XYZ file of C-alpha atoms in Angstrom:
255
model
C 12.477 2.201 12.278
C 15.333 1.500 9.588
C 18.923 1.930 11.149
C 22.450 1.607 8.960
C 24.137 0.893 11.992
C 27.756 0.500 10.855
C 29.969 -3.153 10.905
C 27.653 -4.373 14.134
C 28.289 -0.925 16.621
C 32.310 -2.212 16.223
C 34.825 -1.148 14.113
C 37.818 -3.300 14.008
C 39.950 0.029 15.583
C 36.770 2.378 16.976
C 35.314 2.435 20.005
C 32.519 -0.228 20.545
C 28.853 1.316 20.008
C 26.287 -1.520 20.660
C 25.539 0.042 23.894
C 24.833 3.086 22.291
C 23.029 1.398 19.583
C 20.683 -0.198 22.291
C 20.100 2.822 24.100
C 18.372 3.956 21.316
C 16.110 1.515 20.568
C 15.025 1.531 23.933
C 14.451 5.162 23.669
C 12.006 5.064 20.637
C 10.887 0.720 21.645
C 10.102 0.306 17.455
C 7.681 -2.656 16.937
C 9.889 -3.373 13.525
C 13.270 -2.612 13.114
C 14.713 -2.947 10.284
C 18.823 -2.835 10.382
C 21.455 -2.803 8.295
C 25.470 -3.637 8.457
C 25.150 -6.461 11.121
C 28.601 -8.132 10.551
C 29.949 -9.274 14.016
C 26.526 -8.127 15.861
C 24.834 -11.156 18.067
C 21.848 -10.390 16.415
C 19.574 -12.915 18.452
C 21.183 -11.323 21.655
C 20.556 -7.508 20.623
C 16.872 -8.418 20.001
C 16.318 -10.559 23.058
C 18.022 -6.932 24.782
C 15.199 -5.172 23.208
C 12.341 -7.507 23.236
C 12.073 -8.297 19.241
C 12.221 -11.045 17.642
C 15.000 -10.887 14.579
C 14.563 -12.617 11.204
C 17.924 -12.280 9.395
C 18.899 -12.430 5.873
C 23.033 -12.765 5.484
C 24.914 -12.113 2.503
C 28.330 -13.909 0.752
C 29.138 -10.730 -0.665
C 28.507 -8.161 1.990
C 27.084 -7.950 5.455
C 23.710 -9.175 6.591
C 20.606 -7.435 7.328
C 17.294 -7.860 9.189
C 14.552 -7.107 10.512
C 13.469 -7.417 14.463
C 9.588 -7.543 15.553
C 7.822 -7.184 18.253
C 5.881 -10.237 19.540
C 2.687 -8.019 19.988
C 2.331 -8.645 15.490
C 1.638 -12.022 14.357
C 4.751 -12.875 11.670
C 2.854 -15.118 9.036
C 5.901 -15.831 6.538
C 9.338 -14.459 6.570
C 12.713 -15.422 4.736
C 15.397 -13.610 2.489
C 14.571 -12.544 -0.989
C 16.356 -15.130 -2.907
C 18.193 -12.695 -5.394
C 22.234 -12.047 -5.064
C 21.706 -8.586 -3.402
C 25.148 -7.161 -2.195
C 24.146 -6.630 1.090
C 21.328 -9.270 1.510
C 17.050 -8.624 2.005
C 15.109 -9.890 4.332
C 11.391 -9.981 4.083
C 8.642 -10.826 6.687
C 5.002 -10.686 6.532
C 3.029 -9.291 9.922
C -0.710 -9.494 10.360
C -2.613 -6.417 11.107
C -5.860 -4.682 12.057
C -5.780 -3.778 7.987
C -4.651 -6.866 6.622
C -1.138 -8.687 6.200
C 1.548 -5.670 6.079
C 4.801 -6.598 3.851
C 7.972 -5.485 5.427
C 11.516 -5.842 3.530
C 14.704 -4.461 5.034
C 17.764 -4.170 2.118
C 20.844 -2.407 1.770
C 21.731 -1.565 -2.017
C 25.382 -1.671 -3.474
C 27.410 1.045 -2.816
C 30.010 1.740 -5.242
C 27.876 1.926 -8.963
C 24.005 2.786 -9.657
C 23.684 0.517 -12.224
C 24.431 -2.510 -9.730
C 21.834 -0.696 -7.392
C 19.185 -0.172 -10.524
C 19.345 -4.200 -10.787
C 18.802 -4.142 -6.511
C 15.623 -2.051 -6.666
C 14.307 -4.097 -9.383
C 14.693 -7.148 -7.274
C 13.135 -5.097 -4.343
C 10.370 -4.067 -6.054
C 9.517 -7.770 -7.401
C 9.590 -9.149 -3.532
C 7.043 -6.696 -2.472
C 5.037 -7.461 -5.753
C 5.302 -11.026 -4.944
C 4.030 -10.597 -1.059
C 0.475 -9.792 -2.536
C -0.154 -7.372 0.734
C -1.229 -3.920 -0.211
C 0.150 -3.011 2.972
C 4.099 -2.607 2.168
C 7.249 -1.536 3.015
C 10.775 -1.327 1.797
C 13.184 -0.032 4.467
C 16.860 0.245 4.495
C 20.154 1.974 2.918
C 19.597 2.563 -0.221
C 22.886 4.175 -1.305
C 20.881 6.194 -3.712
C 19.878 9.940 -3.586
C 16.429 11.164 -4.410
C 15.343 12.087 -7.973
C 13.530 15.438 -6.916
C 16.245 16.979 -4.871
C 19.016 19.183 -6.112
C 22.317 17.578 -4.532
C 25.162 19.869 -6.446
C 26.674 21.701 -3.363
C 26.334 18.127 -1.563
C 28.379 16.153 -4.320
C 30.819 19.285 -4.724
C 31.553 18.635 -1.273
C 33.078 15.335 -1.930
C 36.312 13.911 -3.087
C 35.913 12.520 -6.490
C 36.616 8.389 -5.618
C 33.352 9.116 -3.626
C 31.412 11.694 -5.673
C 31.965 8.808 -8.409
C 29.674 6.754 -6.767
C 26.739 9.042 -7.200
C 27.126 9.766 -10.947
C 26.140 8.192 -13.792
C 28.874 6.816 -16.685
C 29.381 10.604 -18.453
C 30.595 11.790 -14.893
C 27.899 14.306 -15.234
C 24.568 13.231 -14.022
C 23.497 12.371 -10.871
C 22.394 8.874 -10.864
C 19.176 8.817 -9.049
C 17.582 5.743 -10.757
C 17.445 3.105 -8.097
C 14.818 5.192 -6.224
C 13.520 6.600 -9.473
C 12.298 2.726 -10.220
C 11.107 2.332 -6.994
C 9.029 5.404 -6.990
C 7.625 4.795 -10.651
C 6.438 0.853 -9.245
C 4.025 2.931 -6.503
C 5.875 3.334 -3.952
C 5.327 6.343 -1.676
C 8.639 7.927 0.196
C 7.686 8.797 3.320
C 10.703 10.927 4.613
C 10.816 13.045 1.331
C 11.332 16.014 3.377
C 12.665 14.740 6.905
C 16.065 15.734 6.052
C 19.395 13.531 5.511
C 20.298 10.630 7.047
C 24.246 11.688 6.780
C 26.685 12.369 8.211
C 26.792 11.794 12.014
C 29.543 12.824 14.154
C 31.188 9.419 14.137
C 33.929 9.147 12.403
C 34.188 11.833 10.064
C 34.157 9.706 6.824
C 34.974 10.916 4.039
C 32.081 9.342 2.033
C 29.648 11.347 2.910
C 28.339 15.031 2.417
C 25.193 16.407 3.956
C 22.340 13.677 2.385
C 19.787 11.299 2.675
C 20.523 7.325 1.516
C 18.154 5.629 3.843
C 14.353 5.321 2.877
C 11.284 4.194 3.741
C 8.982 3.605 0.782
C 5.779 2.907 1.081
C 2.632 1.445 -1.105
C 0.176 4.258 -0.714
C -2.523 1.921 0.705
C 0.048 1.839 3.796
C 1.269 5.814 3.207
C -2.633 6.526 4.175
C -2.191 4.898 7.411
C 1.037 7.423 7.909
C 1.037 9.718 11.070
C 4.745 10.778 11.148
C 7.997 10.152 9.900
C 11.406 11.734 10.934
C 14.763 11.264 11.411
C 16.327 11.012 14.680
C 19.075 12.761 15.579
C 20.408 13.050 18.769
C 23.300 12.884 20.966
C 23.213 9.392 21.324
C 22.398 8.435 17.341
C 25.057 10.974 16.554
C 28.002 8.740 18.172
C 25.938 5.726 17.622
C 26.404 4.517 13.664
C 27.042 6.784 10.976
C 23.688 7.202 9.804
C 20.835 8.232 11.652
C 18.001 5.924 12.099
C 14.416 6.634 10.534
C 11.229 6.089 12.390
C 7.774 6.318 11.255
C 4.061 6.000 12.866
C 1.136 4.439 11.560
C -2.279 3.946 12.704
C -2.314 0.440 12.335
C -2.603 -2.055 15.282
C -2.447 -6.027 15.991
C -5.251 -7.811 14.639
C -7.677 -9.047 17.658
């Protein structure tokens, strides 16, 4: 599961939504959890809550991010991807029935696409550099997809915010982060699960009806896929404003 789940579940004036937050996760118990916006969030406490154990990757520009496993998977290596991401990467290594599986949770810049171009580059090296076919990149990406049309989405945004999905001529949707991604090998799994944004919680402005959070997958672990979706219910709909991703794969702990 990859979850954007907003400043920690606490805004410095909105309601506090960590018990919301963990009412999910116990709902859908992920073995990896990959989260995102963690600024203020006892992470070691929230994972003890849910029975994970968090690796987390924080960030002197932005907030920190990470990634919480189940002790049932054997962690082999794990540590942030030393590159000046905005919003941080962690990266951890898991041993499988299939062989090692690469995980790496990120968040990309949010304001330009050719800060978040740099990002996936970065991203893309770290799973190169793991050496596991097995790999994942999971978080918020910022980015929309390269395949979709997203005209009545962007029209439905104020221009400070429409900016940020545009390239330089103000014209053309900026899709390249995920374009790079996508055009290293990786496979994106929720392609047609629907968007990620917006919740009910707190109305932002920032967002129209679309999809920023990914998971993207080599194909070697795409083959292992059984299903993907977005979750969106009552409780995810108050919780953060994105919805959380979750996906199933065939693959179990070594023995």
């Amino acid at each position: 599961m990859t979850w954007n789940i907003r400043n920690g579940g606490q805004d410095r004036h909105g309601p506090d939504r960590r018990t919301l937050l963990a009412r999910v996760v116990a709902a859908h118990r992920p073995d990896v959890l990959a989260l995102q916006e963690l600024r203020g969030l006892d992470v070691a406490r929230f994972a003890s809550d849910a029975g994970l154990t968090p690796h987390l990757a924080r960030s002197p520009f932005g907030q920190p991010v990470a990634i919480l496993v189940h002790p049932r998977w054997p962690t082999t290596a794990t540590g942030p991807v030393r590159r000046p991401f905005h919003h941080a990467a962690q990266r951890v290594t898991l041993s499988t029935d299939a062989g090692p599986l690469a995980v790496l949770s990120t968040h990309f810049y949010p304001y330009r696409g050719g800060r978040r171009l740099v990002e996936a580059g970065w991203a893309a090296a770290a799973l190169r550099r793991s050496r596991a076919d097995l790999a994942l990149l999971a978080g918020d990406l910022n980015t929309l997809a390269p395949y979709a049309d997203h005209a009545e989405s962007l029209a439905r945004l104020a221009p400070a915010y429409r900016r940020r999905h545009l390239r330089r001529d103000g014209r053309t949707v900026d899709t390249r982060a995920v374009a790079h991604l996508l055009a290293a090998g990786l496979v994106d799994l929720a392609a047609t699960a629907g968007p990620t944004v917006p919740t009910g919680y707190g109305h932002t402005p920032e967002f129209a009806e679309m999809r920023l959070d990914y998971l993207l997958a080599t194909p070697a672990l795409a083959a292992h896929l059984v299903d993907v979706q977005v979750i969106r219910t009552p409780d995810t709909h108050r919780a953060s404003d994105h919805h959380p991703i979750t996906a199933t794969f065939t693959l179990t702990p070594p023995t």
